[in-house]
Short mmCIF file of C-alpha atoms and ligand atoms in Angstrom, two decimals:
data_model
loop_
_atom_site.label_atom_id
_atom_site.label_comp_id
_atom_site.label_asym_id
_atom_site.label_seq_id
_atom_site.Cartn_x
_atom_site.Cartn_y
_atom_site.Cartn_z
CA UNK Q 23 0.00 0.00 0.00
CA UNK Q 24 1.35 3.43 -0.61
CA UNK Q 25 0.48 7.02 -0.73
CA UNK Q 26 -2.30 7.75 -3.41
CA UNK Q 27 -1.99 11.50 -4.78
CA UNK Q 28 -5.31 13.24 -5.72
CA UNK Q 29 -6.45 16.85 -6.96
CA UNK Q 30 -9.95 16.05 -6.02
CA UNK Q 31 -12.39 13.29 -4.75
CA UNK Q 32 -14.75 12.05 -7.79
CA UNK Q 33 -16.73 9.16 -5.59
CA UNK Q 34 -17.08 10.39 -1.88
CA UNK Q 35 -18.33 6.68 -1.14
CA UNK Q 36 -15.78 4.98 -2.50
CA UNK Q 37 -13.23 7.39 -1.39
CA UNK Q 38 -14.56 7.08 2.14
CA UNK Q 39 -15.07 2.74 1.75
CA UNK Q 40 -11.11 3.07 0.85
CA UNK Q 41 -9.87 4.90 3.59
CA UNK Q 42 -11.63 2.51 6.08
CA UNK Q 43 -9.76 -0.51 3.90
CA UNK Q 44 -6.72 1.06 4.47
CA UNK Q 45 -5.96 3.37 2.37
CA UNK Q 46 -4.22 6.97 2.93
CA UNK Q 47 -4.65 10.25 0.66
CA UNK Q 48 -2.83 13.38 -0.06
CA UNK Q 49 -5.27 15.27 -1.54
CA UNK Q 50 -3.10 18.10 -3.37
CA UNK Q 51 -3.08 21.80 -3.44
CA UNK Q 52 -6.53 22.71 -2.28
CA UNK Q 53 -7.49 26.13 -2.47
CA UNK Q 54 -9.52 25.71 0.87
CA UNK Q 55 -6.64 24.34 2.64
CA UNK Q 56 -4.40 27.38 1.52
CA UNK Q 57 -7.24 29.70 2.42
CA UNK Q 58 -7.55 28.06 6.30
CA UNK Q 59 -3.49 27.76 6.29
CA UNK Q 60 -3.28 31.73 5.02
CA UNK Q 61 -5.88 32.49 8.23
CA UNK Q 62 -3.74 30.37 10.18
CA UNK Q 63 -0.94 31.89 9.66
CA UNK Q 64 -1.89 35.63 9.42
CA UNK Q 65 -2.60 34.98 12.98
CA UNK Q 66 0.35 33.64 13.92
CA UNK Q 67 2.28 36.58 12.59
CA UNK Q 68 -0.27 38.94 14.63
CA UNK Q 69 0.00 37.02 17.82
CA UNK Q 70 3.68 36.24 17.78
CA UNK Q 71 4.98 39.50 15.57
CA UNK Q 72 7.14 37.15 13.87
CA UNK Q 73 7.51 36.28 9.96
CA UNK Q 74 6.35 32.50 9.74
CA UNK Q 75 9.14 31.80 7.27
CA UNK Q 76 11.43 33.72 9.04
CA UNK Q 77 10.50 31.68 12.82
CA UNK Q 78 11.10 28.51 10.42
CA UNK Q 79 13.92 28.93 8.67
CA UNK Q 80 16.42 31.27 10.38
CA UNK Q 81 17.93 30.07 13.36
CA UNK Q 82 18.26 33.74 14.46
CA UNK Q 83 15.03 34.51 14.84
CA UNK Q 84 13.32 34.67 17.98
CA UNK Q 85 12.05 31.88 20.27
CA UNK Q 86 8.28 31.54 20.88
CA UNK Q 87 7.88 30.83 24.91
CA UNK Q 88 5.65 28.37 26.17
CA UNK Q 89 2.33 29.98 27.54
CA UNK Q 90 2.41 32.36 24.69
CA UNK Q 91 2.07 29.08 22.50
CA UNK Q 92 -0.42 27.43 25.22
CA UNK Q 93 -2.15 30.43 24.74
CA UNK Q 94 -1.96 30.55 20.96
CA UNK Q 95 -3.50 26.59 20.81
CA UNK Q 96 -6.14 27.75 22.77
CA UNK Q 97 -7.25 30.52 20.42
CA UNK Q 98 -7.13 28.57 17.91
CA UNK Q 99 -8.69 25.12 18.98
CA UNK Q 100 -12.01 27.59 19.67
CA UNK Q 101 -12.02 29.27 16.55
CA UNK Q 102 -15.38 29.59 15.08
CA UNK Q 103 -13.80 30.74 11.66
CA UNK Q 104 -11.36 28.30 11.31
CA UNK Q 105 -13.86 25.64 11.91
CA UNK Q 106 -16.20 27.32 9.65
CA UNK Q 107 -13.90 26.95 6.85
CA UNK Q 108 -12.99 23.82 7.74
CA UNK Q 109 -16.27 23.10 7.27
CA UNK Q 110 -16.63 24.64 4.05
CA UNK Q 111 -13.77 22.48 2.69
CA UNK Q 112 -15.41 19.32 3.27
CA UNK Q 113 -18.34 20.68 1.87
CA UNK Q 114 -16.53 21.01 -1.46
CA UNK Q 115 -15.30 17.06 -0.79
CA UNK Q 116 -19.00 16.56 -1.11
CA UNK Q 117 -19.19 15.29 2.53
CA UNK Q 118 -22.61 15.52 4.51
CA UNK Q 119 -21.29 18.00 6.80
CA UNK Q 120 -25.05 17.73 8.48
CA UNK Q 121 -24.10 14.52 9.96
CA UNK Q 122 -20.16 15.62 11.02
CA UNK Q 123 -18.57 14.97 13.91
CA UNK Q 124 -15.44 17.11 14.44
CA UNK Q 125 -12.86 17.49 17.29
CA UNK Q 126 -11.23 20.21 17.74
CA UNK Q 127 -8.42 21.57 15.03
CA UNK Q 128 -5.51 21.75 16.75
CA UNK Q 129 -1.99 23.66 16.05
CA UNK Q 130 1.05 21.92 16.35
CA UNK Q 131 4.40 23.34 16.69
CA UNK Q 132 6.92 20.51 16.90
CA UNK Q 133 10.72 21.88 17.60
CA UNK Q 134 14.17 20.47 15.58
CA UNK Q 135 15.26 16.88 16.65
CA UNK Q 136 16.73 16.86 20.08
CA UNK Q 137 14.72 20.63 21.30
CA UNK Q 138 12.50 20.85 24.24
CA UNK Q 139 9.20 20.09 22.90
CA UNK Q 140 6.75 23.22 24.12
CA UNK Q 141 2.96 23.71 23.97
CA UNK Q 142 -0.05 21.15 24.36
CA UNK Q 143 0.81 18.58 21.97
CA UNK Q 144 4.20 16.73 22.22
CA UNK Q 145 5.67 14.27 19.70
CA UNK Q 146 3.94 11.64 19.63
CA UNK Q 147 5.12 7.70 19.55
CA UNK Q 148 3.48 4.81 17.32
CA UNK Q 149 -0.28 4.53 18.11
CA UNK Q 150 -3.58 4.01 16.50
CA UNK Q 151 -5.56 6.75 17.42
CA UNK Q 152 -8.68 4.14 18.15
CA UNK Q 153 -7.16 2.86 20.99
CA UNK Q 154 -7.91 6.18 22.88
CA UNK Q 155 -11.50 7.00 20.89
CA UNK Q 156 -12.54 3.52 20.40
CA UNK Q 157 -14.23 5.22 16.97
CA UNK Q 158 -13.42 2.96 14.36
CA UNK Q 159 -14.89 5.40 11.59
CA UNK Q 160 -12.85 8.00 12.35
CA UNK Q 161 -10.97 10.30 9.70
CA UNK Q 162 -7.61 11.92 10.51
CA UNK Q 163 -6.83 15.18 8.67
CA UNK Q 164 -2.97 16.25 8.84
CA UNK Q 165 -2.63 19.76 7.34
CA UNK Q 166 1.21 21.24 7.05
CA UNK Q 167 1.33 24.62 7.37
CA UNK Q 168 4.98 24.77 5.12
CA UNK Q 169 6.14 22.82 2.64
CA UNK Q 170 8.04 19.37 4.85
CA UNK Q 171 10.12 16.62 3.67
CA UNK Q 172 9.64 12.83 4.37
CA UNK Q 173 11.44 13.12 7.63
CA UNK Q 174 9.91 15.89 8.82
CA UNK Q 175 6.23 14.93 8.66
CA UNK Q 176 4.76 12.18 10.42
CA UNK Q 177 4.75 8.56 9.19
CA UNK Q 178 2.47 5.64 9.09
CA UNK Q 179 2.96 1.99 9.83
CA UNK Q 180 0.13 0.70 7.06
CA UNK Q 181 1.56 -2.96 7.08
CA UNK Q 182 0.19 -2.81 10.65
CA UNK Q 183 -3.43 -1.20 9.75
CA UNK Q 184 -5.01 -5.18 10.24
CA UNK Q 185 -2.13 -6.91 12.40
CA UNK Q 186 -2.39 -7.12 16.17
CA UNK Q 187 0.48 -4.91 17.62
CA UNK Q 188 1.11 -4.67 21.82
CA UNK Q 189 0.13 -1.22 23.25
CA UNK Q 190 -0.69 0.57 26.41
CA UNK Q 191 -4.20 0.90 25.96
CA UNK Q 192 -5.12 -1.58 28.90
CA UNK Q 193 -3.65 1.01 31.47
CA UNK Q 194 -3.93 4.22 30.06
CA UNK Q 195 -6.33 6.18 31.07
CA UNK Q 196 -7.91 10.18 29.51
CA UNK Q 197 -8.50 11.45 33.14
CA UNK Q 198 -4.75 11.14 34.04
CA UNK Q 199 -3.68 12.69 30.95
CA UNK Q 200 -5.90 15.24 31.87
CA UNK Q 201 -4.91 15.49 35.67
CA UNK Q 202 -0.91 14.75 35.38
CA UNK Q 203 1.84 16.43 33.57
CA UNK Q 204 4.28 14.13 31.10
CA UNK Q 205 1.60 11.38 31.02
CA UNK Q 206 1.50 10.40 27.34
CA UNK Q 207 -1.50 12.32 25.11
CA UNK Q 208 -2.74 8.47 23.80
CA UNK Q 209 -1.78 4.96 24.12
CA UNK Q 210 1.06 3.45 22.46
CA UNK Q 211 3.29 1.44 21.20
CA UNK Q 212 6.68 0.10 21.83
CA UNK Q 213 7.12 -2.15 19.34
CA UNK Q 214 9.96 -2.13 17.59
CA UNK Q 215 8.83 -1.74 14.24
CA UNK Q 216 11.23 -2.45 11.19
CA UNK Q 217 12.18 1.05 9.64
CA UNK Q 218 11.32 -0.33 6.39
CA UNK Q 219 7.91 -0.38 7.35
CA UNK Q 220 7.87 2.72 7.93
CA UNK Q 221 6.04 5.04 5.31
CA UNK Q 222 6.61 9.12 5.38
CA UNK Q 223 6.01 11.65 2.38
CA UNK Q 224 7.13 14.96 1.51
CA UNK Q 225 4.12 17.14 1.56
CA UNK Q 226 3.98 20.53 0.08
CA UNK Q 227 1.53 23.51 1.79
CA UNK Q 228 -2.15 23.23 0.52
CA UNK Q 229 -2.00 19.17 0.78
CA UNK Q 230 -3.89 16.94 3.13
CA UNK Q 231 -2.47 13.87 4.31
CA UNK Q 232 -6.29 12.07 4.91
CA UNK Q 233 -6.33 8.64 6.69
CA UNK Q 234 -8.15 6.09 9.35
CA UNK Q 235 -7.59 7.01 12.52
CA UNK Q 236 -6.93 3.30 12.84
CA UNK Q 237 -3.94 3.54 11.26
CA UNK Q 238 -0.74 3.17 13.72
CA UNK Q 239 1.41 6.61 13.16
CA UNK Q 240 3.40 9.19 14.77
CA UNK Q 241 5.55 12.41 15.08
CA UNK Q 242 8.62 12.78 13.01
CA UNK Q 243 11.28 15.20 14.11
CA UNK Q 244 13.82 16.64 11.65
CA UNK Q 245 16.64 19.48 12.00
CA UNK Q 246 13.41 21.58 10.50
CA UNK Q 247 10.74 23.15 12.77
CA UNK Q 248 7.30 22.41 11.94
CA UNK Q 249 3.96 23.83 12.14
CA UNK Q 250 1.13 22.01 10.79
CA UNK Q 251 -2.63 21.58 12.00
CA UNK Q 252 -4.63 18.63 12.20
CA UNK Q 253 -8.23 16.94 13.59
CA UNK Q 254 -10.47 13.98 13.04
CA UNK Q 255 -13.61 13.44 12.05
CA UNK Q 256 -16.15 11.43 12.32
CA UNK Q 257 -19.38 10.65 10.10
CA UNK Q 258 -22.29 9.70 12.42
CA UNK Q 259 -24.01 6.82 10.05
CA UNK Q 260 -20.74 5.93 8.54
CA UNK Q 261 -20.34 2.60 11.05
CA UNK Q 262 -24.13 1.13 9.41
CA UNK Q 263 -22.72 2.16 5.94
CA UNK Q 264 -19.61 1.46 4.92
CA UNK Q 265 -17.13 -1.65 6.65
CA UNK Q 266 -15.28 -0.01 9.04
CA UNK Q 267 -12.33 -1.31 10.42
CA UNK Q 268 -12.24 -4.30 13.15
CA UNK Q 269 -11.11 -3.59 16.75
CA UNK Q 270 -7.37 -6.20 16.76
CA UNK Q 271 -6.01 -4.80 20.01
CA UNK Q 272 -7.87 -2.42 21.91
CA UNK Q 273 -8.90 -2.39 25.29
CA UNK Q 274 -10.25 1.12 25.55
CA UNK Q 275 -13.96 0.16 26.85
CA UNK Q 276 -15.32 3.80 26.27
CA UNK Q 277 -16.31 5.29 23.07
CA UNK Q 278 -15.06 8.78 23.23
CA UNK Q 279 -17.90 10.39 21.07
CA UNK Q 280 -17.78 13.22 23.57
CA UNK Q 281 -14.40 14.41 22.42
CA UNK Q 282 -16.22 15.48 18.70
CA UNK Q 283 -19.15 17.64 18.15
CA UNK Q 284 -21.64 18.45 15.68
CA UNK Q 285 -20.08 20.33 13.32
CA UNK Q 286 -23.15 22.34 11.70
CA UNK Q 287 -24.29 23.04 15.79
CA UNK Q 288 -20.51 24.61 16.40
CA UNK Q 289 -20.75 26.99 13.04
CA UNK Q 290 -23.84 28.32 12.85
FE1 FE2 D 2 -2.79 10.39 16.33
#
């Protein structure tokens, strides 16, 4: 299985039926996605007073401390516009946004390989992102906000999307990441998974890397900084519909429909 390039989606069923089976997307240059990255990053420049490029590239330019990025997240995980063109973009993908479930769209900043990781989302190890949500339908939406190479994205373990892999999801538990600091944002993996299995692409700004939230992934760090946004979704009837995947190896008992809301309610 590899990477499958498109410029647009022609059959939203069967697009949707294949990223359940497995499949993952880069759907390219989207004018939506450069309009919510251009928002994005207007506001960046506004909050921060720095040059995006210039924060990325030069090493001379200045530092962004952590509870001005806390603070930044914040802003823009409850941003009605944001998620109003978010929502518009999916639109044009021909999805029912009546029935969509959304989490939040979060901002990541993740620092050059051996930094101090800041802000409310750290690098994360190999997981499936169903072994926290126990949502089997759910769509995962990685957004770059710069163009990023192959190792400085995130990658994905597809060989793995069907194959039983050992994890923490027995113990870990959403109240303690909530309550205690350096306790890991999801379960995961320590597998030791051959680096040939391994699948990361370079991605250029306006793309969308789209896949199952099933699929076991997680942070890459290069001598880059990177900012990109992402989020999940989830399509309420989609589990009666289509075949979704098959819980292999989680013990999560809860479904975490509470962490996604309706996305027509949160717009209008
Ligand atoms: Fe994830």
């Amino acid at each position: 299985m590899e990477f499958v390039r498109i410029r647009q989606i022609k059959d939203i069923k069967l697009f949707k039926q294949s990223i359940y089976d497995g499949k993952v997307f880069i759907l390219r240059n989207n004018i939506q996605i450069i309009d919510l990255n251009n928002y994005v990053l207007k506001k960046f420049k506004s909050f921060f007073k720095i040059d995006v490029d210039d924060f990325i590239n030069n090493d001379r330019a200045k530092e962004i401390n952590e509870v001005s990025l806390v603070s930044f997240q914040k802003n823009i995980k409850e941003s009605k516009v944001l998620l109003k063109k978010f929502a518009v973009f999916l639109e044009h993908l021909k999805f029912n946004i009546d029935e969509i479930l959304s989490d939040k769209i979060t901002f990541r900043y993740s620092p050059k390989n051996n930094s101090k990781a800041k802000g409310l989302l750290k690098p994360a190890k190999a997981h499936r992102d169903t072994w926290a949500s126990n949502i089997f339908h759910q769509i995962n939406w990685w957004i770059p906000l710069q163009n990023v190479k192959e190792n400085n994205s995130i990658y994905l373990i597809p060989k793995y999307f069907n194959k039983k892999v050992e994890n923490t999801s027995k113990e870990w538990s959403f109240e303690k990441y909530k309550t205690s600091k350096n306790y890991p944002s999801t379960p995961f993996s320590n597998f030791k998974f051959k680096k040939s299995d391994t699948k990361s692409i370079d991605l250029e700004f306006g793309d969308v890397l789209i896949f199952s939230g099933n699929h076991i992934h997680g942070s890459l760090l290069s001598n880059t900084k990177r900012l990109n946004l992402e989020t999940r979704t989830i399509s309420n009837q989609d589990e009666y519909k289509f075949k979704i995947p098959k819980n292999i190896d989680s013990y999560t008992k809860v479904k975490k429909k509470n962490w996604f809301s309706n996305l027509k309610k949160e717009i209008y």
